[in-house]
XYZ file of C-alpha atoms in Angstrom:
766
model
C -35.536 49.103 -17.139
C -37.738 47.227 -14.627
C -37.896 44.364 -17.112
C -34.109 44.263 -17.305
C -33.657 44.349 -13.503
C -35.962 41.339 -13.121
C -33.977 39.382 -15.710
C -30.660 40.263 -14.060
C -31.828 38.764 -10.771
C -32.668 35.424 -12.335
C -30.395 32.443 -11.719
C -29.036 32.541 -15.241
C -27.817 36.163 -14.990
C -24.115 36.884 -14.968
C -24.197 38.259 -11.417
C -25.783 35.114 -9.897
C -23.455 32.776 -11.787
C -20.359 34.627 -10.579
C -21.613 34.853 -6.989
C -22.564 31.149 -6.808
C -19.171 30.188 -8.277
C -17.367 32.138 -5.555
C -19.501 30.520 -2.834
C -18.763 27.034 -4.205
C -15.018 27.722 -4.038
C -15.375 29.034 -0.461
C -17.246 25.880 0.630
C -14.592 23.682 -0.986
C -11.781 25.455 0.877
C -13.715 25.353 4.194
C -14.173 21.578 3.858
C -10.515 21.044 3.081
C -9.539 23.324 5.991
C -11.679 21.424 8.530
C -10.337 18.015 7.476
C -6.727 19.214 7.552
C -7.219 20.912 10.917
C -8.464 17.704 12.574
C -5.439 15.745 11.396
C -3.113 18.551 12.387
C -4.352 19.160 15.953
C -4.344 15.440 16.823
C -0.546 15.293 16.836
C 0.488 18.883 17.443
C 1.876 18.328 20.952
C 3.918 15.339 19.814
C 5.213 17.358 16.906
C 6.232 20.239 19.193
C 8.189 17.847 21.425
C 9.770 16.209 18.377
C 10.647 19.626 17.019
C 12.488 20.570 20.210
C 14.355 17.230 20.184
C 15.476 17.675 16.595
C 16.362 21.303 17.207
C 18.664 20.346 20.105
C 20.174 17.451 18.123
C 20.977 19.752 15.200
C 22.493 22.259 17.596
C 24.722 19.558 19.103
C 25.947 18.559 15.648
C 26.745 22.195 14.840
C 28.629 22.683 18.116
C 30.493 19.395 17.632
C 31.524 20.350 14.094
C 32.594 23.792 15.227
C 34.693 22.526 18.144
C 36.419 20.038 15.807
C 37.129 22.850 13.376
C 38.615 24.956 16.178
C 40.835 22.089 17.334
C 42.193 21.747 13.817
C 42.797 25.501 13.666
C 44.635 25.559 17.018
C 46.768 22.537 16.142
C 47.724 24.025 12.769
C 48.536 27.429 14.227
C 50.513 25.909 17.115
C 52.767 24.102 14.619
C 53.083 27.062 12.239
C 56.727 27.251 11.184
C 56.910 31.016 11.782
C 55.554 30.653 15.324
C 57.835 27.716 16.070
C 60.873 29.608 14.751
C 60.018 32.724 16.760
C 59.528 30.686 19.944
C 62.863 28.934 19.376
C 64.561 32.341 19.352
C 63.022 33.380 22.647
C 63.925 30.088 24.342
C 67.475 29.818 23.040
C 68.603 33.463 22.761
C 68.890 36.323 25.246
C 66.038 38.834 25.059
C 68.206 41.495 23.432
C 69.115 39.130 20.563
C 65.540 38.117 19.738
C 64.319 39.439 16.378
C 60.934 40.756 17.476
C 60.197 41.875 13.917
C 59.198 38.282 13.251
C 56.243 38.807 15.575
C 54.683 40.805 12.732
C 54.476 37.637 10.592
C 52.736 35.787 13.435
C 50.394 38.755 13.938
C 49.257 38.499 10.316
C 48.386 34.800 10.746
C 46.606 35.406 14.070
C 44.685 38.360 12.700
C 43.536 36.527 9.563
C 42.091 33.693 11.659
C 40.673 35.893 14.453
C 38.703 37.983 11.966
C 37.408 34.938 10.084
C 33.648 34.964 10.871
C 33.336 31.187 10.440
C 35.174 30.600 13.763
C 33.063 33.013 15.890
C 36.260 34.201 17.590
C 36.380 37.351 19.626
C 40.157 36.989 19.805
C 42.958 34.482 19.224
C 45.860 34.797 21.700
C 49.390 33.358 21.604
C 50.561 33.343 25.254
C 54.354 33.083 25.689
C 55.692 31.952 29.066
C 59.248 33.212 28.542
C 59.344 36.142 28.111
C 55.818 36.784 29.378
C 53.843 38.490 26.616
C 50.983 37.824 24.212
C 50.337 38.238 20.481
C 46.668 38.863 19.675
C 44.659 40.338 16.812
C 45.349 43.951 17.858
C 49.124 43.507 18.328
C 51.390 42.509 21.189
C 51.141 43.255 24.888
C 52.609 42.324 28.252
C 50.477 39.523 29.746
C 49.649 41.053 33.121
C 48.559 44.339 31.528
C 46.588 42.534 28.799
C 44.454 40.439 31.155
C 44.129 43.239 33.687
C 43.130 45.981 31.252
C 42.023 44.665 27.858
C 40.392 41.287 28.685
C 39.447 41.649 32.317
C 37.752 38.918 34.365
C 38.024 38.107 38.055
C 38.595 34.371 37.400
C 40.687 34.406 34.237
C 43.640 36.504 35.381
C 47.226 36.343 34.230
C 47.987 34.047 37.180
C 45.265 31.630 36.043
C 46.674 31.361 32.535
C 50.219 30.860 33.861
C 49.008 27.847 35.835
C 47.824 26.276 32.585
C 51.467 25.590 31.719
C 51.526 23.139 34.652
C 48.418 21.195 33.589
C 48.288 18.323 31.142
C 48.860 18.871 27.480
C 46.242 19.036 24.710
C 42.964 20.891 24.477
C 40.958 22.212 27.405
C 37.634 24.017 27.457
C 37.106 26.542 30.257
C 33.787 27.722 31.627
C 32.301 30.729 29.858
C 32.594 33.995 31.765
C 31.771 37.651 31.176
C 34.837 39.664 30.115
C 35.211 43.442 30.207
C 36.852 44.144 26.840
C 38.518 47.483 26.324
C 39.723 48.848 22.991
C 41.130 52.225 21.974
C 37.704 53.799 21.514
C 35.210 51.715 23.465
C 34.668 49.317 26.331
C 32.197 46.443 26.071
C 31.266 43.348 28.020
C 30.898 39.970 26.311
C 30.406 36.394 27.438
C 33.405 34.445 26.125
C 34.181 30.717 26.125
C 37.980 30.118 26.317
C 39.648 27.055 24.739
C 43.380 26.443 25.301
C 45.881 24.189 23.536
C 49.476 23.294 24.381
C 51.931 20.568 23.380
C 54.459 18.889 25.718
C 57.258 21.199 26.885
C 55.789 24.132 24.991
C 56.894 27.629 25.930
C 53.622 28.988 24.617
C 49.944 28.139 24.566
C 47.050 29.189 22.348
C 43.905 30.722 23.846
C 40.839 30.934 21.599
C 38.226 33.353 22.987
C 34.908 32.201 21.516
C 31.920 34.563 21.412
C 29.511 32.297 23.292
C 26.403 34.397 22.627
C 27.019 34.579 18.877
C 27.640 30.822 18.757
C 24.369 30.134 20.546
C 22.423 32.385 18.176
C 24.030 30.705 15.168
C 23.975 27.054 16.308
C 20.905 26.827 18.548
C 17.702 27.034 16.522
C 15.437 28.114 19.366
C 13.658 31.451 19.542
C 11.818 33.519 22.093
C 12.066 32.300 25.706
C 13.712 28.990 24.740
C 16.973 30.769 24.039
C 17.048 31.849 27.706
C 17.178 28.220 28.928
C 20.130 26.597 27.126
C 23.132 25.027 28.875
C 26.305 23.051 28.067
C 27.841 20.767 30.724
C 31.341 19.316 30.998
C 32.002 15.610 31.421
C 32.138 16.063 35.220
C 28.734 17.786 35.248
C 30.031 21.315 35.780
C 28.503 24.124 33.724
C 30.579 25.075 30.688
C 28.069 27.599 29.330
C 24.521 28.677 30.052
C 22.474 31.313 28.360
C 21.071 32.787 31.612
C 20.428 32.106 35.259
C 16.974 30.625 34.530
C 18.499 27.150 34.168
C 20.999 25.460 36.521
C 22.656 22.060 36.668
C 20.989 21.281 40.003
C 17.501 21.420 38.483
C 18.143 18.653 35.946
C 16.073 15.477 36.476
C 17.576 11.974 36.284
C 17.253 10.582 32.774
C 16.834 6.862 32.141
C 19.095 5.103 29.688
C 18.197 6.085 26.118
C 15.827 8.823 27.295
C 16.433 12.243 25.753
C 13.557 14.286 27.187
C 11.593 14.302 30.418
C 8.834 16.324 32.077
C 9.930 17.536 35.513
C 7.981 20.150 37.405
C 6.882 22.888 35.057
C 9.453 22.138 32.353
C 10.201 19.685 29.601
C 13.947 19.007 29.733
C 15.661 17.937 26.517
C 19.171 16.463 26.641
C 21.747 15.346 24.068
C 25.405 14.358 24.382
C 28.483 14.884 22.258
C 30.353 11.586 22.518
C 33.551 12.996 21.002
C 33.916 16.087 23.204
C 32.066 14.409 26.123
C 29.785 17.416 26.515
C 26.118 17.431 27.507
C 23.668 19.897 25.957
C 20.446 20.772 27.793
C 17.455 22.943 26.993
C 14.283 23.478 28.994
C 10.868 24.321 27.558
C 8.011 25.234 29.923
C 5.168 22.703 29.852
C 2.720 25.583 29.942
C 4.327 26.969 26.817
C 3.684 23.771 24.826
C 0.118 23.528 26.122
C -0.498 27.186 25.426
C 0.833 26.774 21.892
C -1.690 24.020 21.237
C -4.502 26.041 22.835
C -3.566 29.203 20.995
C -3.379 27.270 17.782
C -6.896 25.890 18.278
C -8.355 29.303 18.984
C -6.376 30.880 16.195
C -7.481 28.292 13.667
C -11.160 28.691 14.578
C -10.911 32.467 14.453
C -9.089 32.317 11.110
C -11.732 29.950 9.765
C -14.608 32.225 10.811
C -12.888 35.339 9.528
C -11.984 33.575 6.280
C -15.624 32.616 5.683
C -16.846 36.141 6.385
C -14.158 37.700 4.211
C -14.812 35.137 1.479
C -18.561 35.829 1.380
C -18.033 39.589 1.518
C -15.343 39.412 -1.146
C -17.539 37.213 -3.336
C -20.381 39.693 -3.127
C -18.076 42.647 -3.694
C -16.226 41.187 -6.681
C -19.404 39.789 -8.192
C -20.993 43.214 -8.116
C -17.756 44.789 -9.340
C -17.601 42.453 -12.343
C -21.313 42.693 -13.037
C -21.677 46.470 -12.801
C -19.626 47.414 -15.928
C -21.421 44.777 -17.977
C -24.698 46.179 -16.802
C -23.669 49.662 -17.887
C -22.476 48.396 -21.270
C -25.746 46.538 -21.792
C -27.761 49.616 -20.884
C -25.751 51.725 -23.301
C -26.091 49.185 -26.117
C -29.838 48.772 -25.530
C -30.249 52.507 -25.570
C -28.685 52.628 -29.065
C -30.244 49.420 -30.500
C -33.094 48.118 -28.345
C -33.133 44.439 -29.177
C -33.642 41.355 -26.875
C -32.145 37.950 -27.644
C -33.422 34.872 -25.694
C -30.091 33.441 -24.456
C -28.993 32.139 -21.048
C -26.603 35.060 -20.330
C -28.061 38.110 -21.963
C -25.017 40.412 -21.490
C -22.603 38.354 -23.614
C -25.174 38.019 -26.352
C -25.671 41.787 -26.538
C -21.900 42.461 -26.453
C -21.439 40.015 -29.324
C -24.023 41.842 -31.399
C -22.253 45.152 -30.838
C -18.784 43.941 -31.778
C -19.304 45.008 -35.347
C -19.763 48.611 -34.270
C -16.651 48.445 -32.130
C -14.646 47.075 -35.060
C -15.778 49.969 -37.192
C -14.616 52.412 -34.543
C -11.306 50.564 -34.313
C -10.783 50.882 -38.056
C -11.415 54.606 -37.869
C -8.868 55.011 -35.102
C -6.358 52.878 -37.001
C -6.662 55.042 -40.095
C -6.162 58.139 -37.992
C -2.971 56.699 -36.506
C -1.630 55.855 -39.969
C -2.069 59.483 -40.977
C 0.005 60.557 -37.974
C 2.700 57.881 -38.464
C 5.213 60.240 -40.071
C 4.878 62.696 -37.199
C 5.401 59.948 -34.592
C 8.423 58.592 -36.488
C 10.058 62.023 -36.546
C 9.462 62.420 -32.840
C 11.029 58.996 -32.218
C 14.203 59.965 -34.093
C 14.467 63.203 -32.133
C 14.093 61.357 -28.827
C 16.752 58.829 -29.865
C 19.200 61.564 -30.822
C 18.749 63.187 -27.463
C 19.642 59.807 -25.817
C 16.868 60.225 -23.288
C 15.608 56.702 -22.625
C 12.237 57.654 -21.194
C 8.766 58.732 -22.114
C 8.367 62.475 -22.571
C 5.145 62.217 -20.589
C 7.261 61.497 -17.502
C 8.914 64.888 -17.944
C 5.497 66.507 -18.271
C 4.372 64.846 -15.036
C 7.500 66.111 -13.278
C 7.247 69.672 -14.506
C 3.642 70.175 -13.422
C 4.262 69.047 -9.838
C 5.170 71.614 -7.228
C 6.580 69.273 -4.590
C 10.004 69.303 -2.870
C 12.524 67.360 -4.943
C 16.204 66.465 -5.188
C 18.324 65.950 -8.330
C 20.930 63.142 -8.195
C 23.580 63.015 -10.934
C 25.618 59.824 -11.545
C 28.789 60.603 -13.529
C 30.348 57.350 -14.835
C 34.117 57.149 -15.344
C 35.059 53.898 -17.104
C 38.513 52.447 -16.510
C 40.885 51.111 -19.170
C 39.606 47.623 -20.117
C 42.047 46.613 -22.835
C 43.574 43.885 -20.650
C 40.223 42.265 -19.925
C 39.400 38.948 -21.640
C 35.923 40.207 -22.493
C 35.994 44.017 -22.557
C 32.869 45.660 -21.202
C 30.747 47.804 -23.503
C 30.371 51.187 -21.675
C 26.975 51.845 -23.291
C 25.684 48.443 -22.197
C 27.123 48.868 -18.712
C 25.534 52.328 -18.389
C 22.185 50.851 -19.421
C 22.336 48.151 -16.737
C 23.413 50.686 -14.108
C 20.495 52.954 -15.041
C 18.052 50.048 -14.797
C 19.354 49.109 -11.336
C 19.185 52.718 -10.115
C 15.603 52.938 -11.430
C 14.591 49.813 -9.467
C 16.424 50.929 -6.313
C 14.949 54.438 -6.294
C 11.424 53.338 -7.251
C 11.308 50.869 -4.349
C 12.055 53.643 -1.848
C 10.628 56.634 -3.690
C 7.664 55.552 -5.846
C 7.459 59.019 -7.451
C 11.123 59.065 -8.544
C 12.248 59.028 -12.192
C 15.643 58.013 -13.580
C 16.938 59.039 -17.028
C 20.115 58.465 -18.996
C 20.902 61.885 -20.410
C 24.367 61.097 -21.826
C 26.393 57.950 -22.457
C 28.180 58.476 -19.139
C 25.574 60.465 -17.202
C 22.450 59.259 -15.404
C 19.990 61.562 -13.634
C 17.431 60.776 -10.914
C 14.539 63.089 -10.039
C 13.448 62.225 -6.459
C 10.416 63.707 -4.714
C 11.143 64.012 -0.962
C 9.275 64.997 2.172
C 9.864 64.899 5.913
C 9.105 61.152 6.030
C 11.570 59.882 3.431
C 14.300 62.547 3.402
C 16.668 60.276 5.365
C 16.014 57.270 3.126
C 17.805 58.896 0.182
C 21.168 58.755 1.964
C 20.606 55.081 2.856
C 19.681 54.266 -0.739
C 22.786 56.005 -2.088
C 25.009 54.226 0.453
C 23.536 50.893 -0.678
C 24.129 51.876 -4.312
C 27.726 52.820 -3.436
C 28.388 49.366 -1.961
C 26.968 47.713 -5.085
C 28.962 49.907 -7.489
C 32.174 49.411 -5.489
C 32.048 45.718 -6.308
C 32.987 46.753 -9.868
C 35.556 49.359 -8.850
C 38.064 47.718 -11.224
C 35.732 48.615 -14.089
C 34.484 52.085 -13.295
C 34.503 54.986 -10.826
C 31.212 56.792 -10.155
C 30.671 60.299 -8.781
C 27.212 60.755 -7.224
C 26.261 64.433 -6.871
C 23.181 65.234 -4.747
C 21.559 68.644 -5.012
C 19.877 70.476 -2.106
C 16.092 70.269 -1.808
C 14.260 72.438 -4.374
C 10.562 73.257 -4.158
C 9.629 74.631 -7.582
C 9.881 73.002 -10.989
C 11.163 76.303 -12.418
C 14.395 75.708 -10.453
C 15.148 72.464 -12.319
C 17.735 74.075 -14.618
C 19.556 75.581 -11.655
C 19.561 72.226 -9.853
C 20.844 70.461 -12.982
C 23.722 72.898 -13.422
C 24.620 72.563 -9.766
C 24.899 68.748 -9.801
C 26.949 68.958 -13.028
C 29.460 71.206 -11.244
C 29.460 69.046 -8.110
C 30.156 65.905 -10.161
C 33.396 67.554 -11.331
C 34.610 67.658 -7.696
C 35.390 63.923 -7.626
C 38.721 63.192 -5.960
C 41.245 60.535 -7.075
C 40.386 57.156 -5.580
C 39.027 53.669 -6.202
C 35.590 53.996 -4.598
C 32.303 55.565 -5.559
C 32.088 59.086 -4.094
C 28.888 60.731 -2.855
C 29.070 64.548 -3.082
C 26.340 66.405 -1.174
C 27.742 69.916 -0.920
C 29.607 72.172 -3.375
C 33.249 72.441 -2.349
C 35.474 75.472 -2.939
C 37.864 74.995 -5.832
C 41.339 73.822 -4.794
C 44.182 76.247 -5.335
C 45.997 76.167 -8.648
C 49.054 73.897 -8.615
C 51.874 74.393 -11.112
C 55.641 74.113 -11.304
C 57.639 77.031 -9.978
C 60.372 78.470 -12.174
C 62.989 76.563 -10.197
C 61.043 73.309 -10.541
C 60.698 73.918 -14.270
C 64.469 74.204 -14.458
C 64.905 71.012 -12.431
C 62.586 69.112 -14.765
C 64.405 70.456 -17.806
C 67.826 69.563 -16.369
C 66.741 66.056 -15.313
C 65.236 65.263 -18.710
C 68.282 66.605 -20.490
C 70.352 64.286 -18.354
C 68.044 61.390 -19.211
C 67.349 60.977 -15.465
C 63.779 59.662 -15.298
C 64.074 58.918 -11.548
C 64.774 62.570 -10.717
C 61.740 63.624 -12.794
C 59.547 61.145 -10.924
C 60.771 62.499 -7.576
C 59.784 65.987 -8.684
C 56.264 64.933 -9.722
C 55.898 62.904 -6.497
C 56.324 66.131 -4.542
C 53.757 67.824 -6.767
C 51.318 64.928 -6.209
C 51.770 65.432 -2.453
C 50.937 69.119 -2.920
C 47.843 68.289 -4.996
C 46.662 65.871 -2.313
C 47.270 68.432 0.448
C 45.233 71.060 -1.405
C 42.355 68.595 -1.967
C 42.595 68.810 -5.748
C 39.942 67.141 -7.874
C 40.552 64.365 -10.383
C 40.216 66.890 -13.219
C 42.956 69.072 -11.697
C 45.241 66.033 -11.426
C 44.705 65.313 -15.120
C 45.176 68.925 -16.244
C 48.454 69.118 -14.350
C 49.554 65.788 -15.896
C 48.696 67.040 -19.384
C 50.852 70.115 -18.807
C 53.793 68.003 -17.614
C 53.395 65.677 -20.592
C 53.374 68.601 -23.024
C 56.561 70.096 -21.514
C 58.320 66.722 -21.500
C 57.364 66.078 -25.095
C 58.704 69.456 -26.178
C 62.011 68.886 -24.364
C 62.418 65.449 -25.935
C 61.641 66.811 -29.395
C 64.523 69.283 -29.164
C 66.898 66.320 -29.433
C 65.900 65.654 -33.020
C 62.928 64.511 -35.046
C 62.364 61.187 -36.676
C 61.410 57.906 -35.118
C 58.478 57.304 -32.848
C 57.517 60.120 -30.485
C 58.225 59.309 -26.801
C 54.694 60.003 -25.800
C 52.106 59.161 -28.420
C 48.483 60.335 -28.546
C 47.400 56.826 -27.552
C 49.291 57.169 -24.295
C 47.728 60.570 -23.680
C 44.342 58.880 -24.036
C 45.351 56.508 -21.231
C 45.526 59.544 -18.938
C 41.716 59.598 -19.023
C 41.774 56.233 -17.227
C 43.993 57.365 -14.343
C 41.891 57.473 -11.182
C 44.328 56.897 -8.293
C 47.643 58.369 -7.242
C 49.391 55.087 -8.062
C 48.022 55.214 -11.610
C 49.246 58.811 -12.039
C 52.665 57.763 -10.725
C 52.817 54.953 -13.281
C 51.773 57.427 -15.970
C 54.616 59.783 -15.045
C 57.127 56.914 -14.854
C 56.154 55.757 -18.350
C 56.260 59.330 -19.675
C 59.659 60.222 -18.245
C 61.213 56.889 -19.112
C 60.107 57.255 -22.731
C 61.384 60.834 -22.984
C 64.620 60.078 -21.127
C 65.261 57.023 -23.295
C 65.011 59.093 -26.454
C 67.283 61.793 -25.037
C 69.838 59.226 -23.871
C 69.798 57.528 -27.256
C 70.390 60.818 -29.040
C 73.199 61.784 -26.685
C 74.782 58.332 -26.903
C 74.897 58.590 -30.657
C 76.550 62.000 -30.516
C 78.821 61.959 -27.443
C 80.964 59.023 -26.298
C 82.581 61.151 -23.600
C 79.281 61.562 -21.720
C 78.563 57.877 -22.211
C 81.885 56.980 -20.540
C 81.257 59.369 -17.647
C 77.706 58.124 -17.008
C 78.802 54.484 -17.155
C 81.494 55.129 -14.553
C 79.044 56.985 -12.328
C 76.431 54.199 -12.582
C 78.853 51.358 -11.826
C 81.362 52.941 -9.423
C 79.180 55.274 -7.351
C 80.185 53.512 -4.107
C 83.880 54.217 -4.666
C 85.767 57.423 -3.987
C 85.233 58.461 -7.590
C 86.293 62.012 -8.553
C 86.128 64.327 -11.513
C 89.965 64.483 -11.611
C 90.187 60.710 -11.998
C 87.754 60.668 -14.936
C 89.458 63.674 -16.556
C 92.804 61.888 -16.322
C 91.397 58.799 -18.056
C 89.963 60.980 -20.852
C 93.109 63.092 -21.188
C 91.121 66.222 -20.387
C 91.403 68.866 -17.725
C 88.989 68.535 -14.818
C 87.742 72.120 -15.304
C 86.941 71.489 -18.969
C 85.261 68.139 -18.206
C 83.098 69.742 -15.471
C 81.832 72.434 -17.855
C 81.325 69.860 -20.617
C 79.191 67.566 -18.401
C 77.066 70.502 -17.236
C 76.513 71.705 -20.796
C 75.614 68.295 -22.194
C 73.461 66.901 -19.376
C 72.192 69.964 -17.532
C 73.584 68.667 -14.216
C 76.914 68.914 -12.437
C 79.073 65.840 -11.961
C 78.430 65.900 -8.201
C 74.666 66.056 -8.816
C 74.856 62.864 -10.883
C 76.814 61.074 -8.153
C 74.432 62.178 -5.374
C 71.304 61.327 -7.401
C 72.464 57.751 -8.044
C 73.631 57.233 -4.451
C 70.359 58.472 -2.962
C 68.377 56.293 -5.374
C 70.350 53.240 -4.189
C 69.894 54.334 -0.561
C 66.100 54.425 -0.995
C 66.218 50.886 -2.348
C 68.278 49.611 0.614
C 66.057 51.434 3.146
C 62.938 49.844 1.637
C 64.176 46.294 1.014
C 66.689 45.585 3.829
C 67.069 46.002 7.595
C 70.559 47.533 7.349
C 71.238 50.369 9.751
C 71.548 53.855 8.278
C 75.261 54.125 9.053
C 76.040 50.932 7.083
C 73.922 52.100 4.154
C 75.823 55.392 4.128
C 79.153 53.562 3.856
C 77.923 51.103 1.243
C 76.752 53.767 -1.211
C 79.933 55.872 -0.926
C 79.372 58.402 1.899
C 82.094 58.266 4.519
C 80.251 60.717 6.776
C 76.700 59.775 7.865
C 75.886 63.455 8.518
C 76.617 64.298 4.894
C 74.449 61.385 3.831
C 71.501 62.555 5.993
C 71.799 66.129 4.707
C 71.911 65.079 1.035
C 69.077 62.547 1.456
C 66.779 65.169 2.969
C 67.739 67.690 0.287
C 66.728 65.343 -2.550
C 63.719 63.599 -0.966
C 62.347 66.138 1.514
C 62.686 63.750 4.485
C 65.385 62.072 6.570
C 66.386 58.418 5.931
C 64.636 57.341 9.150
C 61.385 59.048 8.163
C 61.579 57.491 4.699
C 61.981 53.967 6.149
C 59.026 54.478 8.541
C 56.809 55.590 5.650
C 57.825 52.562 3.576
C 57.069 50.165 6.471
C 53.672 51.823 7.056
C 52.765 51.617 3.358
C 53.831 47.976 3.265
C 51.635 47.032 6.227
C 48.673 48.899 4.743
C 49.082 47.042 1.447
C 49.266 43.689 3.229
C 46.173 44.450 5.320
C 44.287 45.553 2.204
C 45.260 42.331 0.463
C 44.066 40.220 3.412
C 40.715 42.018 3.585
C 40.218 41.657 -0.177
């Protein structure tokens, strides 16, 4: 062994060659570093000054572009046809004749622009002089109350803005001030930069409240203390905006023509002008800061150089020994088995080469052993594939032997109907990509987590938690929810999270619990995170009276009445907090009853509700989709019943045609009986027997259906609607409307208006 140690220390040993190679690389990098550092430090101060000049110039260009964009926005909005038409009403009509509903159209336009992040607007205000009120992103308000309560500033009062109607026309930028902004749930203070615009003779002006601080952070590239010394001046030299009190207009030095920076006192002042807006932009950088940056850089570079050399030498020695040590052990082992010396420059490689034959023999033996076990491994592979568990069984073994706190997360995938898509998505492929993303997301935050796909539509994550990362799981799942919601048109995901378990023996209990929690998913369009088991919602089913109503309406072929009945049941399901599964079970029961009723009117022909349509029920996830399902179901059943009745009874056909076309007239059973040469008593019994509804019920059902249409689509008053659909007494109309719909006509109209606004807002946000 002494002989070997002497040879290893020679220059031609592997250790010395590796160590000298590392040192050569270190010397090469040190030389390159020193040369580069000399060139770099010679012009660092000039580069810092140039950097500040370019930074201010770029900021000026950004501000200039943004102000031009805002002018275009204000001009376009000022000439918006809806705003012009609404203003014309207020100028030319008395206040009581003005249609203030049109303000809602203007509100939509104002809101869409005010919430557009590209404009950096805190608010966009339409200020009307006559009558005195404003339209802003939150709604409408009286001007004095708005500027005294919601956007409060001692300078910019309601009186100040009224005086702007007496100034010249066009655009005007006002000095930035701090506003106390109050909303329904909070009160904040922001520095806002107002810009106004008005055309000649205008009864209104536009006020754009710019978020000055956000604009500075976005447009001014400075950082640290520089951002505290930024200022914008008007053409007359007054301050339009400044980031803080550390810089004032009085401190500015006199700049020579063409000069854009100057050292004055303890500061370098940089200046640039916007020729179009006639604004001056100023920033001040302390001279000591530039000098200190150069000095710090020098010290830092020397320290980094020294540390780099020390680390490089230490690393070279460490890695050289680390690489050499295993070779030394291999050589010792080989020499122990076959003591033989070969006179080569690097002894280790020569000895390894001589022993390769023995290693090959061992490899062949192992290979033969694996071939003998091939059938066993193949069988195991088939079993794993059948179980659809896309993971190594060793991962399960690692999980089961650990006794650490853990959480089970179940992802239940519900795929939507994709038949209308140009390129339908493969659910198996989609589930695979979702599993891969969940694996990456969880592993980044929880290195000991494991994610498995246990079914085609089920993914399971095993997450080890402790007091340090327990809160990170909720953040990770919220991030996953936002990602999955981007594909909400394709699938709905229920994420069930178990409580913390501490023993691997409780895994089965945890798994059963998350399976039950995943069934609690509610109807909706977003991914739902379920963290606690919820009590089962009460059972919802038709009462005996409702069963009779459904039977009578279907017999009459009245799909609208059936839909009204199920709408009330959907309201009850929502009130009880029913799960998506309960919605579907109830729908299956309704479909079965409807199918049976329709079948009683004869066999033959296509069934009104085929198995394919029942399959579509599995892709209903929202209330609107269930409503469309019921509409399609009832229309199909009612159509079949009507067809059968039409073929068999021309008397009922005549009666229903008269009711549908002459509901607004003073139509009576006696009049129809006279036309059919029947007695009114006999005709009344006949209609009830054939349709399941009285003649008066048919009349009222059609009238109320028409009333709902007029309440939703027109601005007619309730009294006029009552007369138009055939009720001569508005009290009778109100009583019948509430009986059939569960609410008064006024309540129905308010609900329709609220739903309409919600849909429009949702469309704008999308």
